[in-house]
Coordinates of C-alpha atoms in Angstrom, one line a residue:
Chain A
M1 CA 0.3 -30.9 67.6
A2 CA 3.3 -32.9 66.3
G3 CA 1.4 -36.0 65.3
D4 CA 2.1 -39.6 66.2
S5 CA 5.1 -41.6 65.3
P6 CA 4.7 -43.8 62.2
K7 CA 5.1 -47.0 64.2
K8 CA 2.3 -46.1 66.6
I9 CA 0.0 -45.2 63.7
F10 CA 0.6 -48.6 62.0
I11 CA 0.0 -50.6 65.2
L12 CA -3.2 -48.7 65.8
G13 CA -4.4 -49.1 62.2
L14 CA -3.5 -52.8 61.7
W15 CA -4.4 -54.2 65.1
K16 CA -5.6 -52.0 68.0
D17 CA -8.0 -49.9 66.0
N18 CA -8.5 -52.2 63.1
P19 CA -11.5 -50.8 61.3
V20 CA -13.2 -54.1 60.5
F21 CA -13.0 -56.3 63.6
R22 CA -12.5 -53.6 66.2
Q23 CA -14.9 -50.9 65.1
I24 CA -17.2 -53.0 62.8
I25 CA -17.2 -50.3 60.1
G26 CA -16.9 -50.6 56.3
I27 CA -17.9 -54.2 56.3
C28 CA -20.4 -54.0 53.4
S29 CA -17.6 -54.2 50.8
A30 CA -15.6 -56.4 53.1
L31 CA -18.3 -59.1 52.5
A32 CA -19.2 -58.4 48.9
V33 CA -15.8 -58.7 47.3
T34 CA -14.2 -61.5 49.3
N35 CA -15.2 -64.5 47.2
L36 CA -12.0 -64.2 45.3
M37 CA -8.6 -63.1 46.7
L38 CA -7.7 -61.1 43.6
N39 CA -10.9 -59.0 43.9
S40 CA -10.2 -58.4 47.6
L41 CA -6.6 -57.3 46.8
I42 CA -7.7 -54.8 44.1
M43 CA -10.5 -53.5 46.4
G44 CA -8.0 -53.1 49.3
L45 CA -5.4 -51.3 47.2
G46 CA -8.2 -48.9 45.9
L47 CA -9.3 -48.2 49.4
I48 CA -5.7 -47.6 50.7
F49 CA -5.2 -45.1 47.8
V50 CA -8.5 -43.3 48.5
T51 CA -8.2 -43.2 52.3
A52 CA -4.5 -42.0 52.2
F53 CA -5.0 -39.3 49.7
S54 CA -8.4 -38.1 51.1
E55 CA -6.9 -37.8 54.5
L56 CA -3.8 -36.0 53.1
T57 CA -6.0 -33.5 51.3
I58 CA -8.4 -33.0 54.1
S59 CA -5.6 -32.5 56.6
I60 CA -3.9 -29.9 54.3
I61 CA -7.1 -27.8 54.0
R62 CA -8.3 -28.5 57.6
T63 CA -7.6 -25.0 58.8
I64 CA -9.4 -23.2 56.1
T65 CA -12.5 -25.4 55.8
P66 CA -15.6 -23.9 57.5
K67 CA -16.8 -26.2 60.2
H68 CA -20.4 -26.6 59.1
I69 CA -19.7 -27.6 55.5
R70 CA -16.8 -29.9 56.3
M71 CA -18.8 -33.1 55.7
M72 CA -19.8 -32.0 52.3
V73 CA -16.2 -31.1 51.5
Q74 CA -15.0 -34.4 52.8
V75 CA -17.5 -36.3 50.6
L76 CA -16.5 -34.3 47.5
I77 CA -12.8 -35.0 48.1
I78 CA -13.4 -38.7 48.6
S79 CA -15.6 -38.9 45.5
V80 CA -12.8 -37.3 43.4
F81 CA -10.3 -40.0 44.4
V82 CA -12.9 -42.7 43.9
I83 CA -13.5 -41.5 40.4
I84 CA -9.8 -41.6 39.8
V85 CA -9.7 -45.3 40.9
D86 CA -12.7 -46.1 38.8
I87 CA -11.3 -44.6 35.6
F88 CA -8.0 -46.2 36.2
L89 CA -9.6 -49.7 36.6
K90 CA -11.8 -49.2 33.6
A91 CA -8.8 -48.2 31.5
Y92 CA -6.3 -50.8 32.6
Y93 CA -8.3 -53.7 34.1
P94 CA -11.7 -53.6 32.5
E95 CA -12.5 -57.2 33.6
M96 CA -11.7 -56.4 37.2
S97 CA -13.8 -53.2 37.0
K98 CA -16.7 -55.4 35.8
A99 CA -16.2 -58.0 38.5
L100 CA -16.3 -55.4 41.3
G101 CA -19.4 -53.8 39.8
P102 CA -20.8 -51.0 41.9
Y103 CA -18.6 -51.7 44.8
V104 CA -15.8 -49.4 43.6
G105 CA -18.2 -46.5 43.6
L106 CA -19.4 -47.6 47.1
I107 CA -15.9 -46.8 48.4
I108 CA -17.4 -43.3 48.8
T109 CA -19.9 -44.5 51.4
N110 CA -17.3 -46.8 53.1
C111 CA -17.5 -45.5 56.7
I112 CA -13.8 -46.2 57.2
I113 CA -12.8 -43.3 55.1
M114 CA -15.4 -40.9 56.5
G115 CA -14.6 -42.1 60.0
R116 CA -10.8 -41.6 59.7
C117 CA -11.2 -38.2 57.9
E118 CA -13.5 -37.0 60.7
A119 CA -11.6 -38.6 63.6
Y120 CA -8.0 -38.2 62.5
A121 CA -7.3 -36.0 59.5
Q122 CA -9.4 -33.1 60.9
K123 CA -7.0 -32.7 63.9
N124 CA -3.6 -34.0 62.7
P125 CA -0.8 -32.7 60.3
P126 CA -0.8 -33.9 56.7
L127 CA 2.0 -36.5 56.9
S128 CA 0.6 -38.4 59.9
S129 CA -2.8 -38.3 58.3
F130 CA -1.5 -39.8 55.1
L131 CA 0.2 -42.6 57.0
D132 CA -2.9 -43.1 59.1
G133 CA -4.8 -43.5 55.8
I134 CA -2.4 -46.1 54.6
A135 CA -2.5 -47.9 58.0
S136 CA -6.3 -48.1 58.3
G137 CA -6.5 -49.1 54.7
A138 CA -3.9 -51.8 55.2
G139 CA -5.7 -53.1 58.3
Y140 CA -8.9 -53.4 56.2
T141 CA -7.1 -55.1 53.3
L142 CA -5.5 -57.6 55.6
V143 CA -8.9 -58.7 57.0
L144 CA -10.3 -58.8 53.5
L145 CA -7.5 -61.0 52.3
T146 CA -8.0 -63.3 55.4
I147 CA -11.7 -63.7 54.7
A148 CA -11.1 -64.2 51.0
F149 CA -8.4 -66.8 51.6
V150 CA -10.8 -69.0 53.6
R151 CA -13.7 -68.4 51.2
E152 CA -11.7 -69.0 48.0
L153 CA -9.9 -72.0 49.4
L154 CA -13.0 -73.8 50.6
G155 CA -15.3 -72.5 47.9
F156 CA -13.2 -73.1 44.8
G157 CA -10.2 -74.9 46.0
T158 CA -8.0 -72.2 44.6
I159 CA -5.7 -69.3 45.8
F160 CA -5.5 -66.3 43.5
G161 CA -7.0 -68.5 40.8
V162 CA -4.4 -71.3 41.1
K163 CA -5.7 -74.7 42.0
V164 CA -4.2 -75.8 45.3
L165 CA -6.5 -78.5 46.4
G166 CA -6.6 -81.7 44.3
D167 CA -9.5 -83.4 42.5
W168 CA -10.5 -85.1 45.8
W169 CA -11.7 -81.7 47.1
T170 CA -15.5 -81.0 46.9
N171 CA -16.2 -77.3 46.7
W172 CA -18.2 -75.8 49.5
T173 CA -20.6 -73.8 47.5
I174 CA -22.0 -72.2 50.6
M175 CA -18.6 -70.4 51.1
I176 CA -19.0 -68.4 47.9
M177 CA -22.6 -67.5 48.6
P178 CA -23.6 -64.7 50.9
P179 CA -24.1 -66.7 54.1
G180 CA -20.5 -68.0 53.9
A181 CA -19.2 -64.4 54.0
F182 CA -21.1 -63.7 57.2
F183 CA -19.9 -66.8 58.9
V184 CA -16.3 -66.3 58.0
L185 CA -16.4 -62.6 59.1
A186 CA -18.0 -63.6 62.4
V187 CA -15.3 -66.2 63.0
V188 CA -12.6 -63.7 62.2
I189 CA -14.1 -61.2 64.7
W190 CA -14.4 -63.9 67.3
I191 CA -10.8 -65.0 67.0
A192 CA -9.5 -61.4 67.0
R193 CA -11.6 -60.3 70.0
S194 CA -10.6 -63.4 72.0
I195 CA -6.9 -62.7 71.4
S196 CA -7.4 -59.0 72.4
S197 CA -9.3 -59.8 75.6
E198 CA -6.4 -62.1 76.6
D199 CA -4.0 -59.2 75.9
K200 CA -6.1 -57.0 78.2
E201 CA -6.0 -59.5 81.0
K202 CA -2.3 -59.9 80.7
E203 CA -1.9 -56.1 80.8
K204 CA -4.0 -56.0 84.0
E205 CA -2.0 -58.7 85.6
A206 CA 1.2 -56.9 84.7
V207 CA -0.1 -53.8 86.4
K208 CA -1.0 -55.7 89.5
A209 CA 2.4 -57.4 89.7
Chain B
M1 CA -30.6 -58.4 28.4
I2 CA -34.0 -60.0 28.9
E3 CA -36.8 -57.5 29.5
L4 CA -38.0 -57.9 33.0
N5 CA -41.4 -57.0 34.3
P6 CA -41.0 -54.2 37.0
F7 CA -43.1 -56.2 39.3
V8 CA -40.8 -59.2 39.0
I9 CA -37.9 -57.0 39.8
F10 CA -39.8 -55.7 42.8
I11 CA -40.4 -59.2 44.2
A12 CA -36.9 -60.3 43.4
S13 CA -35.3 -57.4 45.2
I14 CA -37.2 -58.1 48.3
F15 CA -36.5 -61.8 48.5
T16 CA -33.9 -63.2 46.2
N17 CA -31.7 -60.2 45.8
N18 CA -32.2 -58.7 49.2
M19 CA -29.9 -55.6 49.6
I20 CA -28.4 -56.8 52.9
L21 CA -28.6 -60.5 52.7
S22 CA -27.3 -61.0 49.2
N23 CA -25.6 -57.7 48.2
F24 CA -24.3 -56.7 51.7
L25 CA -25.3 -53.1 51.4
G26 CA -26.3 -50.8 54.3
M27 CA -24.6 -53.1 56.9
C28 CA -23.3 -50.3 59.2
S29 CA -26.6 -48.9 60.3
F30 CA -28.1 -52.4 60.0
I31 CA -25.9 -53.7 62.8
A32 CA -25.8 -50.5 64.8
V33 CA -29.5 -49.5 64.9
S34 CA -31.2 -52.9 65.1
S35 CA -31.6 -53.2 68.8
D36 CA -35.3 -52.2 69.0
I37 CA -38.1 -53.2 66.7
K38 CA -39.8 -49.8 66.7
T39 CA -36.8 -47.7 65.8
S40 CA -35.7 -50.3 63.2
L41 CA -39.1 -50.0 61.5
G42 CA -38.8 -46.2 61.6
L43 CA -35.4 -46.3 60.0
G44 CA -36.6 -48.9 57.5
E45 CA -39.4 -46.6 56.4
A46 CA -37.1 -43.6 56.1
V47 CA -34.6 -45.6 54.1
T48 CA -37.4 -46.9 51.7
F49 CA -38.7 -43.4 51.2
V50 CA -35.3 -41.8 50.5
L51 CA -34.2 -44.7 48.4
T52 CA -37.1 -44.6 46.1
F53 CA -37.1 -40.9 45.5
T54 CA -33.3 -40.5 45.1
T55 CA -33.3 -43.4 42.6
I56 CA -35.9 -41.7 40.5
L57 CA -34.1 -38.4 40.7
N58 CA -30.8 -40.0 39.9
Y59 CA -32.4 -41.8 36.9
F60 CA -33.5 -38.5 35.4
I61 CA -30.2 -36.7 36.2
Y62 CA -28.2 -39.6 34.7
Y63 CA -30.1 -40.1 31.5
N64 CA -31.1 -36.4 30.9
V65 CA -28.0 -34.6 32.0
L66 CA -24.9 -36.8 32.4
V67 CA -25.4 -39.1 29.3
P68 CA -26.0 -36.2 26.8
L69 CA -23.0 -34.4 28.1
N70 CA -20.8 -37.5 28.1
L71 CA -20.1 -37.0 31.8
E72 CA -21.0 -40.5 32.9
Y73 CA -17.8 -40.9 35.0
L74 CA -19.0 -38.1 37.3
R75 CA -21.9 -40.2 38.4
F76 CA -20.5 -41.1 41.8
I77 CA -20.1 -37.4 42.8
V78 CA -23.4 -36.4 41.3
F79 CA -25.4 -39.3 42.9
I80 CA -24.0 -38.6 46.3
I81 CA -24.7 -34.9 46.1
T82 CA -28.3 -35.7 45.0
I83 CA -28.7 -38.0 48.0
A84 CA -27.2 -35.6 50.5
A85 CA -29.3 -32.7 49.2
F86 CA -32.5 -34.7 49.2
V87 CA -31.9 -35.9 52.7
Q88 CA -31.2 -32.3 53.8
L89 CA -34.4 -31.2 52.1
V90 CA -36.5 -33.9 53.7
E91 CA -35.0 -33.1 57.1
M92 CA -36.0 -29.5 56.8
I93 CA -39.6 -30.3 55.6
V94 CA -40.1 -32.9 58.3
E95 CA -38.7 -30.5 61.0
R96 CA -41.0 -27.7 59.8
Y97 CA -44.3 -29.6 59.3
L98 CA -44.0 -32.9 61.3
P99 CA -41.9 -32.1 64.4
N100 CA -43.0 -35.2 66.2
L101 CA -41.7 -37.4 63.5
Y102 CA -38.5 -35.3 63.4
Y103 CA -37.7 -36.0 67.0
A104 CA -38.6 -39.7 66.6
L105 CA -36.2 -40.1 63.7
G106 CA -33.5 -38.1 65.4
I107 CA -30.1 -39.0 64.2
F108 CA -31.3 -41.5 61.6
L109 CA -32.2 -39.0 58.9
P110 CA -28.7 -37.6 58.4
L111 CA -27.3 -41.1 58.8
I112 CA -29.2 -42.2 55.7
T113 CA -26.8 -40.1 53.5
V114 CA -24.0 -42.5 54.2
N115 CA -26.1 -45.7 54.0
C116 CA -24.5 -47.5 51.2
A117 CA -27.7 -49.2 50.1
I118 CA -29.0 -45.9 48.8
L119 CA -26.0 -45.1 46.6
G120 CA -25.8 -48.8 45.7
V121 CA -29.3 -49.0 44.3
S122 CA -28.6 -46.0 42.1
L123 CA -25.3 -47.6 40.9
F124 CA -26.9 -50.9 40.2
M125 CA -29.7 -49.2 38.3
V126 CA -27.1 -47.7 35.9
I127 CA -25.0 -50.9 35.6
R128 CA -28.1 -53.1 34.9
E129 CA -29.5 -50.5 32.5
Y130 CA -33.0 -50.5 34.0
T131 CA -35.8 -48.4 32.5
L132 CA -37.7 -45.9 34.7
L133 CA -40.4 -48.4 35.7
Q134 CA -37.9 -51.1 36.4
S135 CA -35.9 -48.7 38.5
I136 CA -39.0 -47.8 40.6
G137 CA -39.8 -51.5 41.2
F138 CA -36.2 -52.1 42.0
S139 CA -35.8 -49.3 44.5
L140 CA -39.2 -49.8 46.2
G141 CA -38.4 -53.5 46.6
S142 CA -34.9 -52.9 47.8
G143 CA -36.1 -50.5 50.5
M144 CA -38.8 -53.0 51.6
G145 CA -36.4 -55.9 51.6
W146 CA -34.0 -53.8 53.8
T147 CA -36.8 -53.0 56.2
I148 CA -38.0 -56.6 56.5
A149 CA -34.4 -57.7 57.2
I150 CA -33.7 -55.0 59.9
V151 CA -37.0 -55.6 61.7
A152 CA -36.4 -59.3 61.7
L153 CA -32.9 -58.9 63.0
A154 CA -34.2 -56.5 65.8
G155 CA -36.7 -59.1 66.8
I156 CA -34.0 -61.8 67.0
K157 CA -31.6 -59.5 68.9
Q158 CA -34.1 -58.9 71.6
R159 CA -34.2 -62.6 72.3
L160 CA -30.4 -62.9 72.1
K161 CA -30.0 -60.6 75.0
R162 CA -30.9 -63.4 77.3
A163 CA -28.6 -66.0 75.7
S164 CA -25.2 -66.7 77.0
V165 CA -22.7 -66.2 74.2
P166 CA -18.9 -67.0 74.2
K167 CA -17.0 -63.9 75.3
G168 CA -15.1 -63.1 72.1
L169 CA -18.3 -63.5 70.1
E170 CA -20.5 -61.1 72.1
G171 CA -22.0 -58.1 70.4
P172 CA -21.1 -57.8 66.7
G173 CA -19.8 -61.4 66.4
I174 CA -23.0 -63.1 67.2
T175 CA -25.0 -60.5 65.3
I176 CA -23.1 -61.3 62.1
I177 CA -23.7 -65.1 62.7
V178 CA -27.4 -64.4 63.1
I179 CA -27.4 -62.4 59.8
G180 CA -25.6 -65.3 58.2
L181 CA -28.4 -67.6 59.3
M182 CA -30.9 -65.2 58.0
A183 CA -29.1 -65.1 54.7
L184 CA -29.1 -68.8 54.6
A185 CA -32.9 -68.8 55.1
F186 CA -33.3 -66.2 52.3
V187 CA -31.2 -68.5 50.0
G188 CA -34.3 -70.7 50.2
F189 CA -36.2 -68.1 48.2
S190 CA -33.8 -68.3 45.3
G191 CA -35.4 -70.0 42.3
I192 CA -38.7 -68.0 42.6
V193 CA -37.4 -65.2 40.4
Q194 CA -33.9 -64.2 39.5
I195 CA -32.5 -60.9 38.4
Q196 CA -29.0 -60.0 37.4

């Protein structure tokens, strides 16, 4: 199999198959780290790194991995890359590492990575798999940043820690508490799904015409 | 750090620090499997069981093997292997001795391996530097809190089937809003006990 064109991979990862609002996977961390945009960005970059390189590695060894232990192999490969991210954060951004707490380690159990490795990297050549990892990771990061934008703006009146709303602004504390995360995510899913159902109707009409 | 009574941690991890509603862990299976009260309860029990035992196992492995050898950074890989191996073992034992339970649980047992709540509890235990007794209270409470939340959600979802929901919000959208409302209700518990 030749693999898909990079453009198609990115459209799928960012919109059509977006892991968060299309497939509703990997949302644990999507909710936990989105009270600040900086946290979300770091988390997103970590996930892109881990997904891309795990998919690359798994794709390279896909022909020599015995079928019945492939899950175990996948988990081990993913853990190795997560450990790299964790050590890197501890060494260069110790405060960020503390703020993210256990959620960096929980990248291992983020279903997006497992899902993409199983669904894509197992069947496709290394380069497409690598791109697919970047694309799904980017789709995830984009949603994370959207949620974080709303939560940080309404909850603290800041964007990336910079005050944008003046003194007249009263912080919505609920936005930085857990319920706020659920509500914002639900609204994001609602908007995205409404747009996509309109897309589908247009496609149907186009076929009819 | 203030020494906390294991029982306080137990209560707190059920109500004020609920795994799902305040730490967002174990969401995937929480949303996917919560359509029926009975299966939710089965999954909740399985999660509580695996959670408690893997946390205890990981406690001993971390403090008796990894810390003396200065290999703390390997904890992610070691914890996930412990969890996977334990789930595999339980699966084999249940299949051999309790076949009825085995078929009732079906796909849930292997799914538990990738339930982030389980790895999450082990990681929290290390970060918060709990003692053995505190860890037991914490893991038992977290499992029970998770079970209460999933059973409650399953109950609400059965009623939701009859409601008319805007089109884009159907399915996961409305479920997440309901979880948000549940989280809001659980915020009411905060102030009873607090752990960090």
